[in-house]
XYZ file of C-alpha atoms in Angstrom:
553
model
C 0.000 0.000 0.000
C 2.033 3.073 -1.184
C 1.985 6.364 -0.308
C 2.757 9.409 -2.035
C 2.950 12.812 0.666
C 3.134 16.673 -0.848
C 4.423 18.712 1.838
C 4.499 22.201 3.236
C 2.693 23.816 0.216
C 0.595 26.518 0.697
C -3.309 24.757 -0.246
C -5.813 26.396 -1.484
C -9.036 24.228 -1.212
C -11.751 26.709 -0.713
C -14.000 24.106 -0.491
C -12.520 22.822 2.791
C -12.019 26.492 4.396
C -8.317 25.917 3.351
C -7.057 29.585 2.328
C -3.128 29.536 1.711
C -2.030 27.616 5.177
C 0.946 25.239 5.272
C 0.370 21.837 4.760
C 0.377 18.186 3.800
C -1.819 16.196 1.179
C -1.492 12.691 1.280
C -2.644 10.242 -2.087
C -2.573 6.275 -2.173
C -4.750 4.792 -5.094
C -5.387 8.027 -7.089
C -7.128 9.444 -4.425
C -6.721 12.297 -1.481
C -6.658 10.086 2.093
C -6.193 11.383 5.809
C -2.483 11.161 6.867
C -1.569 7.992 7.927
C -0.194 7.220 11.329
C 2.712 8.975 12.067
C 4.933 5.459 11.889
C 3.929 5.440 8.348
C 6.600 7.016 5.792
C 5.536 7.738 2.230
C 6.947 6.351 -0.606
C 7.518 9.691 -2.341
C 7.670 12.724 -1.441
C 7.173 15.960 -3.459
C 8.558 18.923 -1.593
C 6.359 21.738 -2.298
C 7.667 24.560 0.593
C 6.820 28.096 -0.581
C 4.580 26.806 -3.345
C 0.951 27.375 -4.399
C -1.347 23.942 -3.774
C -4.042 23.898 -5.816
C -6.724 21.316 -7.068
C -6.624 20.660 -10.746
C -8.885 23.442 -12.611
C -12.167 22.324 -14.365
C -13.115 23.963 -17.432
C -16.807 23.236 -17.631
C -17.633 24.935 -20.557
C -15.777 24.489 -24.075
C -16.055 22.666 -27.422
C -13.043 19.854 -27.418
C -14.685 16.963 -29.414
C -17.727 16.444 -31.890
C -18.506 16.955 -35.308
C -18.619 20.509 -34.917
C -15.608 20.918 -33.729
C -13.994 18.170 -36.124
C -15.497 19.934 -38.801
C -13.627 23.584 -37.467
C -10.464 21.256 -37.644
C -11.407 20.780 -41.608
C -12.377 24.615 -42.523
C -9.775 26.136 -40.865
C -6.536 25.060 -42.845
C -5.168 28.387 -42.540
C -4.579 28.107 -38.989
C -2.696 24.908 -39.188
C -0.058 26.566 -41.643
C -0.022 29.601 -39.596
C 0.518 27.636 -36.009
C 3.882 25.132 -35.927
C 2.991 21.554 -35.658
C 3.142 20.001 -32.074
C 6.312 18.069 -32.471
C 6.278 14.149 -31.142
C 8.406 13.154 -27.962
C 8.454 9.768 -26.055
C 5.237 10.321 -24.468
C 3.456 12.185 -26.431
C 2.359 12.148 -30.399
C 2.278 15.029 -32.716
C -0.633 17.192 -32.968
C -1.761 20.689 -34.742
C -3.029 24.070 -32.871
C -5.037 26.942 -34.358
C -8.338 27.920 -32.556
C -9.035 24.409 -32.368
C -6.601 22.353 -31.795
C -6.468 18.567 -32.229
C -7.490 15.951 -29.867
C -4.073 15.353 -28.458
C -2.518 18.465 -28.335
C -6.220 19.550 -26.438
C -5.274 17.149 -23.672
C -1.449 18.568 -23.439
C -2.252 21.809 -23.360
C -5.164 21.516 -20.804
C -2.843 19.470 -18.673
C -0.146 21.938 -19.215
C -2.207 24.754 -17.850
C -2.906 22.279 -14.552
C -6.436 21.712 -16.319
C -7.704 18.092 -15.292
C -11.162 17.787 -16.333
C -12.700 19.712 -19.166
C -16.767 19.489 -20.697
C -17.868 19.701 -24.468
C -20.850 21.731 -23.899
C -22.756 20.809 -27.301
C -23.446 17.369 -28.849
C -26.671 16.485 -30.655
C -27.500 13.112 -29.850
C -26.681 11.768 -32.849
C -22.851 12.816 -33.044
C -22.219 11.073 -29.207
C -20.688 8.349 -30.522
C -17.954 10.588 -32.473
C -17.930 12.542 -29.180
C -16.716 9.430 -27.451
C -14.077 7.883 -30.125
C -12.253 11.730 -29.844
C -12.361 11.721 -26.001
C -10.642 8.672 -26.716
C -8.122 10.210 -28.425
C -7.697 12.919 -25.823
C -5.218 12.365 -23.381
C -4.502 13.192 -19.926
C -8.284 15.101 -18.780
C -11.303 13.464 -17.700
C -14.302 14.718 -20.034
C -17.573 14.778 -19.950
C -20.268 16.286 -22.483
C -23.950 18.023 -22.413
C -26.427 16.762 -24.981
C -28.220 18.758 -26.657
C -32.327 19.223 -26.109
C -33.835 22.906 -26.222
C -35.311 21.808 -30.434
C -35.586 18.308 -30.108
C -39.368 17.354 -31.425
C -39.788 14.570 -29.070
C -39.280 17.222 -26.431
C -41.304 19.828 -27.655
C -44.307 17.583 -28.291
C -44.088 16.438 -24.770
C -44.409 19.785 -23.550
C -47.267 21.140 -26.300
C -49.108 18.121 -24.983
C -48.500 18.944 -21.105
C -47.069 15.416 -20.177
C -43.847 16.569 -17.815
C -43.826 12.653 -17.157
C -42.523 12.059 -20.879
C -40.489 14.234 -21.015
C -38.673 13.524 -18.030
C -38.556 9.808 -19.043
C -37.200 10.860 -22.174
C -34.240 13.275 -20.962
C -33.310 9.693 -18.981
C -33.391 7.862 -21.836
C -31.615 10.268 -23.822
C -28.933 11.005 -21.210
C -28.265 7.269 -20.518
C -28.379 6.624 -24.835
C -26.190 8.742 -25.158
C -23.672 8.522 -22.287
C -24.067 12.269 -21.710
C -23.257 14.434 -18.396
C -25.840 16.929 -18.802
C -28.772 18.506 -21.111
C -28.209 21.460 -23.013
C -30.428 23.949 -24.407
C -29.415 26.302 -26.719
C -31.383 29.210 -28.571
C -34.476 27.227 -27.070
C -36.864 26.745 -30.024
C -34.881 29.359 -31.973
C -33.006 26.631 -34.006
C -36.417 25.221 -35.204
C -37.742 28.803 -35.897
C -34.558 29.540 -38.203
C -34.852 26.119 -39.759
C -38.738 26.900 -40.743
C -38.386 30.743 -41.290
C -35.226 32.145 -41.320
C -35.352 33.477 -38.217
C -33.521 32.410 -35.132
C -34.332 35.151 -32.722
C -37.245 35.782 -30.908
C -39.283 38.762 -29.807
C -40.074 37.238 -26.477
C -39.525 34.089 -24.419
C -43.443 33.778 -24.755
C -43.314 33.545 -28.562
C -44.275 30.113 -29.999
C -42.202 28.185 -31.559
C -43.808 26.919 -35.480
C -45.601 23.916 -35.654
C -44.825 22.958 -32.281
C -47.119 25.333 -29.810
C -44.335 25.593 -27.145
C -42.498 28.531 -26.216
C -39.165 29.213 -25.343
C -40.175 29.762 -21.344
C -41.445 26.545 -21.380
C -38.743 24.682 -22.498
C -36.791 26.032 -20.690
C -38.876 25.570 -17.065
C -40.361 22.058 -17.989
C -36.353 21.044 -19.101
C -35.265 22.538 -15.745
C -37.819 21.346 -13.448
C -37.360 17.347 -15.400
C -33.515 17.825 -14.870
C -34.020 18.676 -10.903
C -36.505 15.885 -10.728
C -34.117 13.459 -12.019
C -31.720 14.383 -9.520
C -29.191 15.413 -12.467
C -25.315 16.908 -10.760
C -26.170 19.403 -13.522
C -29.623 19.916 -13.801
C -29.747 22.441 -16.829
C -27.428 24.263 -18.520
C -28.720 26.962 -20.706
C -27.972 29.431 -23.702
C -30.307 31.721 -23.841
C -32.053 32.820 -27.353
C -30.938 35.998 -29.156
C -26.936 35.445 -28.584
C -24.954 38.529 -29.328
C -28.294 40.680 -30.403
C -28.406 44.570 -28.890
C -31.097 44.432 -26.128
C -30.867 40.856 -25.083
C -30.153 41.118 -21.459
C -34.427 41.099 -21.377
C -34.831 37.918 -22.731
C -31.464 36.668 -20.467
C -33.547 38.666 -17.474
C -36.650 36.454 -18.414
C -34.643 33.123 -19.168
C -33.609 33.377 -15.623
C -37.358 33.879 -14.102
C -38.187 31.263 -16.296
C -36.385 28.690 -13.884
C -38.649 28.667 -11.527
C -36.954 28.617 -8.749
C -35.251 25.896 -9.899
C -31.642 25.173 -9.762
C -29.905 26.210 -12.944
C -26.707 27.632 -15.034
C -26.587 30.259 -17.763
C -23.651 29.884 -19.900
C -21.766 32.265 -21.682
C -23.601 35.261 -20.263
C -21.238 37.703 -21.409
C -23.019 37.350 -25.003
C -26.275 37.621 -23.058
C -25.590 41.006 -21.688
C -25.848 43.657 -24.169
C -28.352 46.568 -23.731
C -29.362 48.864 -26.791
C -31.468 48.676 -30.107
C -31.416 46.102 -32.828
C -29.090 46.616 -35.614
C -27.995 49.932 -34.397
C -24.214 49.669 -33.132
C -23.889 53.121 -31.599
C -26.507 51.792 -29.182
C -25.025 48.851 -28.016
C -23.834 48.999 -23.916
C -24.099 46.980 -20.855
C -26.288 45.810 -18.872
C -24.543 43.292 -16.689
C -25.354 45.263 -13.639
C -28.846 44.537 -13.327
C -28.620 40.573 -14.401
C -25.124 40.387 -12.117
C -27.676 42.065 -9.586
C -30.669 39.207 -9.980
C -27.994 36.266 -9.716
C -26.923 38.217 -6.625
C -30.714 37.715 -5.027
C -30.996 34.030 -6.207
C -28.285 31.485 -5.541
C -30.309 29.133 -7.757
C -28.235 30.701 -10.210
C -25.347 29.842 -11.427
C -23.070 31.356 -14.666
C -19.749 31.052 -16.646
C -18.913 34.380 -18.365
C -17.617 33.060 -21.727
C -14.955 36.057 -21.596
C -13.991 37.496 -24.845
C -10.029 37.884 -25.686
C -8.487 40.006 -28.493
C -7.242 38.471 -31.832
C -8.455 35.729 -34.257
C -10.520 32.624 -33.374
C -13.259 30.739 -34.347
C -16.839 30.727 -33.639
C -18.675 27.025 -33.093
C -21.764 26.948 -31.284
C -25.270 24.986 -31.692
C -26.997 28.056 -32.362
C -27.247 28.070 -36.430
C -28.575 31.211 -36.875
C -26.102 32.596 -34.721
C -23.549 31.298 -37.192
C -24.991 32.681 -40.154
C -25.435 35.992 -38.841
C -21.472 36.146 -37.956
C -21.167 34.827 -41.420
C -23.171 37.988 -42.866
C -21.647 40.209 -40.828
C -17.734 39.081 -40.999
C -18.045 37.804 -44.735
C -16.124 34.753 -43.724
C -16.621 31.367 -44.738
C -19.385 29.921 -43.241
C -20.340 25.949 -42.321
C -24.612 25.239 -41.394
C -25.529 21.752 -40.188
C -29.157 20.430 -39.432
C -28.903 17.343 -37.246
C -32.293 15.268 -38.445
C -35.118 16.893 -35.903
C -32.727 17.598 -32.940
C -30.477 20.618 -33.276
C -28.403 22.400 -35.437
C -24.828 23.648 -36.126
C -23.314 26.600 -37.021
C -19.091 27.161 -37.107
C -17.556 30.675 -38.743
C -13.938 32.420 -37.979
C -14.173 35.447 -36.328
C -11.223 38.228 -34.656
C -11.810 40.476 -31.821
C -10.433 43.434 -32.304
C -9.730 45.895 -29.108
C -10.603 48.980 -31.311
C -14.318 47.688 -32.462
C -16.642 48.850 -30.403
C -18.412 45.957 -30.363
C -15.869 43.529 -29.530
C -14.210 45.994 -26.691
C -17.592 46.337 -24.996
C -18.090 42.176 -25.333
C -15.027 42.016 -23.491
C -15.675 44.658 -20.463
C -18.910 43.078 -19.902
C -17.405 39.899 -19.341
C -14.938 41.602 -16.753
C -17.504 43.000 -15.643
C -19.598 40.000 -14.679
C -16.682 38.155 -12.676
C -16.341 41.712 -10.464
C -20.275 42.366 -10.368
C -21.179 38.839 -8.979
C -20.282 38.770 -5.565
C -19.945 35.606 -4.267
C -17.732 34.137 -6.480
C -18.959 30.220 -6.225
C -21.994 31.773 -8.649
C -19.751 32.498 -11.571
C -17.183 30.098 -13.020
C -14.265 31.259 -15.349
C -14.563 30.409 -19.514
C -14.061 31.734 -22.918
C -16.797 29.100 -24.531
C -13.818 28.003 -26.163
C -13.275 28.444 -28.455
C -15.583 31.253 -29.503
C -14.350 34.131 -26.999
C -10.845 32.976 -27.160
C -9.090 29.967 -26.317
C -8.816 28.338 -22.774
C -4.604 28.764 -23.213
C -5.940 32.595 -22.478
C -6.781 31.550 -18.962
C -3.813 33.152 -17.110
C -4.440 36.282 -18.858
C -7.837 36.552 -17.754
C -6.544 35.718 -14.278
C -4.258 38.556 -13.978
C -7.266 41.303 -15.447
C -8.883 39.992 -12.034
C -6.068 40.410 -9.858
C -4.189 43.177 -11.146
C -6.689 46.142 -11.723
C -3.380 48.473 -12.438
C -2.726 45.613 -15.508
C -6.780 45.633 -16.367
C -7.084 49.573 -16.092
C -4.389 50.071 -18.913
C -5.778 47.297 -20.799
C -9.507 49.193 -21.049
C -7.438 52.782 -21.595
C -5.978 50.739 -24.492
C -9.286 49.680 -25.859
C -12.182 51.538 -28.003
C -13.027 54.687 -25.629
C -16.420 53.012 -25.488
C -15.451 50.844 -23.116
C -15.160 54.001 -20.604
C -18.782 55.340 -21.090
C -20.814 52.512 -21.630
C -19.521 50.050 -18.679
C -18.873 50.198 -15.400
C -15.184 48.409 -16.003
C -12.888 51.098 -15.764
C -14.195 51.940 -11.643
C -14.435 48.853 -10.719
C -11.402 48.181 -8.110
C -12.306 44.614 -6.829
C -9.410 42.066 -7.497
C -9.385 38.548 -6.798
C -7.785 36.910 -4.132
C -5.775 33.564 -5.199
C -8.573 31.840 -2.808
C -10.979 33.243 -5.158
C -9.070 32.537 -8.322
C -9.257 28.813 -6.923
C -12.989 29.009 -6.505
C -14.238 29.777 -9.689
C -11.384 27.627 -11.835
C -11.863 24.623 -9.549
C -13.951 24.574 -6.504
C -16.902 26.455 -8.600
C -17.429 24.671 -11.530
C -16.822 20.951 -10.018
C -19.375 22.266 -7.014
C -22.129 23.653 -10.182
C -21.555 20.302 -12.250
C -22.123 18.049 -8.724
C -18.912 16.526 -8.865
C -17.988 15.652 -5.035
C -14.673 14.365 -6.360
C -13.182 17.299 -7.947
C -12.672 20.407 -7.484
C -11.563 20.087 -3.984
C -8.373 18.278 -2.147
C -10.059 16.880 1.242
C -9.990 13.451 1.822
C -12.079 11.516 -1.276
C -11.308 13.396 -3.840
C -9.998 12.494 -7.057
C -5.774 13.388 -6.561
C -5.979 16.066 -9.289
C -3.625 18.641 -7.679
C -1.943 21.578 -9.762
C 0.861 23.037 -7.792
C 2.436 26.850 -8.791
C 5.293 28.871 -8.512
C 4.472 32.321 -6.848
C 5.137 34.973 -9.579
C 3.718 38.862 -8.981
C 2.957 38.285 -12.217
C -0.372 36.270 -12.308
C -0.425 35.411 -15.863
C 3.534 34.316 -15.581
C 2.591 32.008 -12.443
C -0.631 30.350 -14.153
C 0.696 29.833 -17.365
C 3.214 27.388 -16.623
C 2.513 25.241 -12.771
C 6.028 23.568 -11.325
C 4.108 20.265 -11.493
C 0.365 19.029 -12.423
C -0.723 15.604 -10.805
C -3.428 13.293 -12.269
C -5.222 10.495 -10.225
C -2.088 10.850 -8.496
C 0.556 10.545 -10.936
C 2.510 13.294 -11.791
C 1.992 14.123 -15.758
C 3.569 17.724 -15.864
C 7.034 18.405 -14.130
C 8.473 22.324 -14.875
C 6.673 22.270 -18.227
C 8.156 19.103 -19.646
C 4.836 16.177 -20.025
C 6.186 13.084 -18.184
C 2.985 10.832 -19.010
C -0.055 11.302 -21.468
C -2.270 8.302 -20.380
C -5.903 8.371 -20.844
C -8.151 10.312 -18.738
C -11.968 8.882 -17.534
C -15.426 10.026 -19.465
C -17.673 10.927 -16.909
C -21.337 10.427 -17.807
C -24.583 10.048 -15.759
C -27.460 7.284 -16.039
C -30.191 8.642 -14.604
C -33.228 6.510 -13.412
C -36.470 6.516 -16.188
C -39.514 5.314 -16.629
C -38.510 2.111 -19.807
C -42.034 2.623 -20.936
C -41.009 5.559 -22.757
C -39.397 4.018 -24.831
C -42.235 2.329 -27.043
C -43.442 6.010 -27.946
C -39.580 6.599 -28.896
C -39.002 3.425 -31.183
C -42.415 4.339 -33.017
C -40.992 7.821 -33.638
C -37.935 6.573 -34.986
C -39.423 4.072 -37.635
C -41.524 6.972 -38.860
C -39.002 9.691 -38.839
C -35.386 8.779 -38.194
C -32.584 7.395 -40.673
C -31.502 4.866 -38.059
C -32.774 2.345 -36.342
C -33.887 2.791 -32.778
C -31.665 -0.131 -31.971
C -28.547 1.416 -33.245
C -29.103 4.713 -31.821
C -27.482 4.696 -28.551
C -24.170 4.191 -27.859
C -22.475 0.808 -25.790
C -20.325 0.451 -23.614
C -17.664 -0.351 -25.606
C -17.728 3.543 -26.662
C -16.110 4.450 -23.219
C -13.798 1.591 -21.884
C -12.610 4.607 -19.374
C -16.150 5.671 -17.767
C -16.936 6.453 -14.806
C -20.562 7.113 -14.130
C -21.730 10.114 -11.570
C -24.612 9.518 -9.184
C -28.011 11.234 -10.011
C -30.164 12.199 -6.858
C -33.883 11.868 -7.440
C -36.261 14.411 -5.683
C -38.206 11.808 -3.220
């Protein structure tokens, strides 16, 4: 029975009160254990005095695997010329960069950053099984996805005909099918508008969706109040219609009402935040203040900003229309995919530019929503990777928090607009390392219901980043002294020691099986594969680990 003992770091484990103090972690078996008895000596022993002890981040909102993001891979050859190759050593194989970077290099670099667990937050149902063969391909994170739901016609004809019972038994189903972590609705019954009209946004949450009878409030509620009843670690995770539009912070403001009451996150809510009249730019401002204010009053709530960073990327999302209006307004090249009658797809490269107006103010707001919110376990750190930027910005995003001299230049820098139409530039809060640790780590693993992560007390999974001390914040987070995984070290002063495969972590929630008779006859009369063949075996994910689901008695 072997031991391995960090000592004499300085842990920061918000999650067990643990706030820079001195101190041991001990791991046997991958996991975090008690110390031993004092007769027992570890077998190794990792010396980290006057170091920064840390559990491994969790990025729980990005786009890592899929066809969507495959399909970036394809259109973006440009990139791939642009970005060196990442060259093959002993333990790890060659891989490209670019906005999107391959599966391996993914896993390198996320490990690299002390990143051990990282989510695809949109797969339609019918792309899980490519999901799963690329997590397969990604080394050194454990992964997890969100299906997608908020246009799926089973679902909305569950809800038109009032039967929460289906619909609950069907998010089981489709959650266990297709070995997913979460649901996800996006652009809730926008997608199916666009597809039948050409128009993805909607004048109200209360508008109906086309030959359905539902409206966006209701999916959203009946979604979120099925995903609490199923006792889901993630119950909902939402993107609210009219991404990116001037004046959408009402419908975000309604979205959030629309919960309930219930337990449930708002992603990317920087591109939910904008205040001002449609299609006129010299309008557009923020409104985070009074949305950061309503997530203040209900700790129901939960959000990751989706911050915006300056310089060229790609947009990937499963909001169609949102790609096709990038695509009119860039001129770029532009990819549109329909997935049969359960979402859509829409990919197009994009740069933010710190003189646009537009893109300066995108990236206040999102500042301004990690210093508006005040308790930081309500707001978790992303760049919806990689449509705000990519998650190798991280570090820079961590020193705009903590070093308002550094952020104050930075918005004196960008588009004067940025002055009169946010609150940014007298805003003095910084964040504490304790903080910092909270809403990379102990925030997002605490808002997906992951009691093994996030957190080093005894238990946990032995993810453990540990840090030089740097007064530069971006220095110290963009390259840890060492990076453990399950309790091996991977990362040692930048150099990877061992790539091996991380775990998928999926739920299987129970259902009701009699659901499924109504789902088989849908599929003969409207699907292009069997029922039989639709979800996806075991054999998908020979490194799963399923999470526990918690019904409501």
């Amino acid at each position: 029975m072997s031991y391995f003992k960090i000592s004499g770091g300085q842990i920061y484990d918000p999650a067990n009160g643990r706030d820079g103090e001195t101190g041991d972690l001990w791991i046997r078996d991958g996991k975090i254990v008690e110390a031993p008895a004092d007769d027992v000596r570890p077998d190794r022993i990792l010396d980290a005095s006057g170091l920064v002890v840390m559990p491994g981040g969790v990025d729980m909102h990005c786009h890592i695997a899929g066809h969507k993001v495959n399909t970036a891979r394809k259109m973006r050859p440009e990139e791939k010329r642009r970005d060196p190759a990442v060259p093959r050593t002993a333990v790890t194989r060659s891989g490209t960069l670019g906005s999107t970077p391959s599966t391996f290099v993914t896993g390198y670099k996320y490990i690299g950053l002390g990143y051990t667990s990282a989510f695809d937050a949109a797969v339609a149902p019918l792309a899980a099984r490519h999901t799963h063969e690329e997590f397969e391909d990604t080394p050194c994170i454990d992964k997890g996805f969100f299906v997608l739901l908020g246009n799926n016609h089973f679902a909305m004809r569950a809800i038109a005909d009032k039967d929460p019972a289906r619909l609950q038994a069907f998010l089981g189903w489709l959650l266990t099918s297709a070995k997913a972590y979460a649901p996800k609705l996006v652009n809730p019954g926008g997608v199916e508008m666009w597809k039948q009209r050409a128009r993805g946004n909607v004048d109200s949450i209360d508008s109906p969706v086309d030959h359905f009878g539902v409206t966006p409030r209701e999916i959203i509620f009946e979604t979120a109040r099925a995903g609490n009843r199923l006792g889901l670690p993630h119950p909902v995770h939402l993107h609210c219609n009219n991404l990116g539009m001037p004046g959408n912070y009402t419908t975000t403001l309604a979205s959030m009402e629309a919960l309930g009451g219930y337990r449930g996150h708002l992603t990317h809510i920087q591109f939910h935040s904008y205040g001002g009249g449609e299609g006129d730019e010299n309008s557009f401002n923020s409104k985070t203040a009074v949305l950061a204010d309503y997530v203040n009053s209900h700790p129901n709530l939960t959000v990751d900003v989706g911050q915006v960073l300056f310089g060229p990327t790609t947009s990937m999302t499963g909001d169609g229309p949102l790609g096709y209006f990038l695509h009119n307004v860039y001129g770029t090249k532009w990819f549109s995919g329909d997935t049969e009658m359960e979402s859509g797809c829409g990919i197009a490269p994009i740069e933010y530019r710190n003189k646009s107006l537009v893109h300066a103010l995108q990236w206040a707001i999102g500042l301004e929503w990690f210093l508006l919110v005040n308790d930081p376990w309500q707001v978790a750190m992303s760049t919806d990777h990689p449509n705000g930027g990519s998650f190798m910005a991280y570090p820079q995003i961590i020193r705009l928090l903590m070093d308002r001299t550094f952020r104050r230049d930075m918005v004196l820098a960008a588009h004067p607009a940025v002055r009169e139409r946010t609150l940014l530039g007298d805003l003095d809060r910084e964040y504490t390392l304790g903080e910092i640790a909270v809403i990379t780590r102990a925030g997002p693993a605490r808002m997906l219901g992951l009691t093994q992560k996030g957190h080093l007390g005894p238990g946990a999974d032995a993810d453990i980043t540990i840090y030089t001390p740097h007064e530069n914040k971006q220095t110290m987070f963009e390259l840890p002294r060492c990076v453990i995984k399950s309790g091996q070290i991977l990362v040692d002063q930048g150099d990877i020691r061992q790539s091996p495969l991380g775990k998928t972590l999926h739920v299987g929630p129970s259902f009701d099986p009699g659901v499924e008779a109504s789902i088989r006859e849908w599929f003969d009369a409207f699907y292009t594969i069997r029922f039989a063949n639709y979800p996806v075996g075991d054999e998908y994910l020979p490194h799963a680990e399923q999470v526990a689901c918690r019904p409501d008695k």
